[in-house]
């Protein structure tokens, strides 16, 4: 099966191939300029299952948007942080945040 990251001519489709899905943008937003352990990320997104969070983190790491550092300790410790490449999405995430706030304001005004 061909990965649509390789065949799409649409830049939006290409972007969504990296950050699409329910949790990736939230994970990137949470990791902005900080390093967090798996449990800290999980606590900030209580609606996501550990299995799905693990999958999303692996995909973000595979795509070079976050990095994972494992420490040889007992109990095991793993930390995640955003990479320089991931930081390049900062403006995109900021615009998504602004649009979301505008949408909420619009919904509030139209529901009255």
mmCIF file of C-alpha atoms in Angstrom:
data_model
loop_
_atom_site.group_PDB
_atom_site.id
_atom_site.type_symbol
_atom_site.label_atom_id
_atom_site.label_comp_id
_atom_site.label_asym_id
_atom_site.label_seq_id
_atom_site.Cartn_x
_atom_site.Cartn_y
_atom_site.Cartn_z
ATOM 1 C CA UNK A 1 0.000 0.000 0.000
ATOM 2 C CA UNK A 2 1.356 3.400 -0.974
ATOM 3 C CA UNK A 3 1.560 5.993 1.782
ATOM 4 C CA UNK A 4 -0.444 9.077 0.791
ATOM 5 C CA UNK A 5 2.372 11.256 2.183
ATOM 6 C CA UNK A 6 4.317 10.268 -0.916
ATOM 7 C CA UNK A 7 1.651 10.699 -3.596
ATOM 8 C CA UNK A 8 -0.358 13.758 -2.629
ATOM 9 C CA UNK A 9 0.131 17.007 -4.507
ATOM 10 C CA UNK A 10 -2.047 18.883 -2.016
ATOM 11 C CA UNK A 11 0.024 20.607 0.696
ATOM 12 C CA UNK A 12 -2.874 20.477 3.159
ATOM 13 C CA UNK A 13 -3.166 16.716 2.685
ATOM 14 C CA UNK A 14 0.573 16.416 3.241
ATOM 15 C CA UNK A 15 0.344 18.435 6.469
ATOM 16 C CA UNK A 16 -2.605 16.392 7.717
ATOM 17 C CA UNK A 17 -0.672 13.195 7.025
ATOM 18 C CA UNK A 18 1.702 14.339 9.768
ATOM 19 C CA UNK A 19 -0.600 16.039 12.258
ATOM 20 C CA UNK A 20 -4.038 14.664 11.387
ATOM 21 C CA UNK A 21 -5.986 12.559 13.784
ATOM 22 C CA UNK A 22 -7.657 13.339 17.036
ATOM 23 C CA UNK A 23 -4.644 13.612 19.340
ATOM 24 C CA UNK A 24 -1.471 14.592 17.464
ATOM 25 C CA UNK A 25 -2.066 18.342 17.450
ATOM 26 C CA UNK A 26 -2.974 18.233 21.132
ATOM 27 C CA UNK A 27 0.203 16.289 21.940
ATOM 28 C CA UNK A 28 2.304 18.795 19.990
ATOM 29 C CA UNK A 29 0.536 21.695 21.692
ATOM 30 C CA UNK A 30 1.177 20.179 25.139
ATOM 31 C CA UNK A 31 4.852 19.509 24.380
ATOM 32 C CA UNK A 32 5.487 23.073 23.182
ATOM 33 C CA UNK A 33 8.849 24.033 24.753
ATOM 34 C CA UNK A 34 8.754 21.403 27.495
ATOM 35 C CA UNK A 35 9.791 17.836 28.100
ATOM 36 C CA UNK A 36 7.169 15.546 29.599
ATOM 37 C CA UNK A 37 6.973 11.945 30.679
ATOM 38 C CA UNK A 38 4.342 9.607 29.266
ATOM 39 C CA UNK A 39 2.239 9.828 32.442
ATOM 40 C CA UNK A 40 2.298 13.629 32.365
ATOM 41 C CA UNK A 41 1.080 13.670 28.766
ATOM 42 C CA UNK A 42 -1.582 11.087 29.595
ATOM 43 C CA UNK A 43 -2.777 13.138 32.582
ATOM 44 C CA UNK A 44 -3.198 16.215 30.374
ATOM 45 C CA UNK A 45 -5.293 14.243 27.859
ATOM 46 C CA UNK A 46 -7.480 12.011 30.054
ATOM 47 C CA UNK A 47 -9.832 11.103 27.194
ATOM 48 C CA UNK A 48 -7.142 9.221 25.236
ATOM 49 C CA UNK A 49 -6.397 5.587 26.032
ATOM 50 C CA UNK A 50 -2.820 4.599 26.849
ATOM 51 C CA UNK A 51 -2.758 2.385 23.736
ATOM 52 C CA UNK A 52 -3.821 5.180 21.386
ATOM 53 C CA UNK A 53 -1.493 7.681 23.078
ATOM 54 C CA UNK A 54 1.403 5.261 22.620
ATOM 55 C CA UNK A 55 0.543 4.837 18.929
ATOM 56 C CA UNK A 56 0.270 8.593 18.360
ATOM 57 C CA UNK A 57 3.588 9.237 20.123
ATOM 58 C CA UNK A 58 5.292 6.560 18.010
ATOM 59 C CA UNK A 59 3.935 8.112 14.808
ATOM 60 C CA UNK A 60 5.013 11.609 15.832
ATOM 61 C CA UNK A 61 8.466 10.274 16.677
ATOM 62 C CA UNK A 62 8.675 8.329 13.396
ATOM 63 C CA UNK A 63 7.796 11.505 11.487
ATOM 64 C CA UNK A 64 10.456 13.508 13.328
ATOM 65 C CA UNK A 65 8.063 15.862 15.118
ATOM 66 C CA UNK A 66 8.950 14.695 18.637
ATOM 67 C CA UNK A 67 11.859 12.874 20.200
ATOM 68 C CA UNK A 68 11.775 10.118 22.795
ATOM 69 C CA UNK A 69 14.459 9.566 25.394
ATOM 70 C CA UNK A 70 14.471 6.377 27.445
ATOM 71 C CA UNK A 71 16.437 6.190 30.673
ATOM 72 C CA UNK A 72 17.814 2.919 32.015
ATOM 73 C CA UNK A 73 16.231 3.225 35.443
ATOM 74 C CA UNK A 74 13.867 1.257 37.606
ATOM 75 C CA UNK A 75 11.057 2.049 37.232
ATOM 76 C CA UNK A 76 11.586 2.877 33.551
ATOM 77 C CA UNK A 77 11.445 6.539 32.627
ATOM 78 C CA UNK A 78 10.688 7.879 29.144
ATOM 79 C CA UNK A 79 10.575 11.555 28.227
ATOM 80 C CA UNK A 80 9.173 13.226 25.127
ATOM 81 C CA UNK A 81 9.943 16.631 23.685
ATOM 82 C CA UNK A 82 9.194 18.474 20.489
ATOM 83 C CA UNK A 83 11.962 18.576 17.885
ATOM 84 C CA UNK A 84 13.074 21.611 15.896
ATOM 85 C CA UNK A 85 11.070 20.211 12.990
ATOM 86 C CA UNK A 86 8.029 19.906 15.283
ATOM 87 C CA UNK A 87 8.539 23.478 16.468
ATOM 88 C CA UNK A 88 8.062 24.587 12.865
ATOM 89 C CA UNK A 89 4.350 23.851 13.433
ATOM 90 C CA UNK A 90 4.079 26.454 16.199
ATOM 91 C CA UNK A 91 2.431 29.065 13.954
ATOM 92 C CA UNK A 92 0.053 26.462 12.497
ATOM 93 C CA UNK A 93 -1.022 25.376 15.996
ATOM 94 C CA UNK A 94 -1.382 29.010 17.111
ATOM 95 C CA UNK A 95 -3.667 29.711 14.152
ATOM 96 C CA UNK A 96 -5.710 26.603 14.948
ATOM 97 C CA UNK A 97 -6.065 27.844 18.536
ATOM 98 C CA UNK A 98 -7.226 31.283 17.385
ATOM 99 C CA UNK A 99 -9.680 29.802 14.914
ATOM 100 C CA UNK A 100 -11.052 27.512 17.622
ATOM 101 C CA UNK A 101 -11.629 30.479 19.929
ATOM 102 C CA UNK A 102 -13.362 32.387 17.125
ATOM 103 C CA UNK A 103 -15.531 29.356 16.403
ATOM 104 C CA UNK A 104 -16.571 29.105 20.052
ATOM 105 C CA UNK A 105 -17.482 32.803 20.066
ATOM 106 C CA UNK A 106 -19.461 32.357 16.842
ATOM 107 C CA UNK A 107 -21.312 29.341 18.241
ATOM 108 C CA UNK A 108 -22.153 31.246 21.420
ATOM 109 C CA UNK A 109 -23.531 34.184 19.437
ATOM 110 C CA UNK A 110 -25.594 32.017 17.063
ATOM 111 C CA UNK A 111 -27.052 29.832 19.816
ATOM 112 C CA UNK A 112 -28.801 32.769 21.487
#
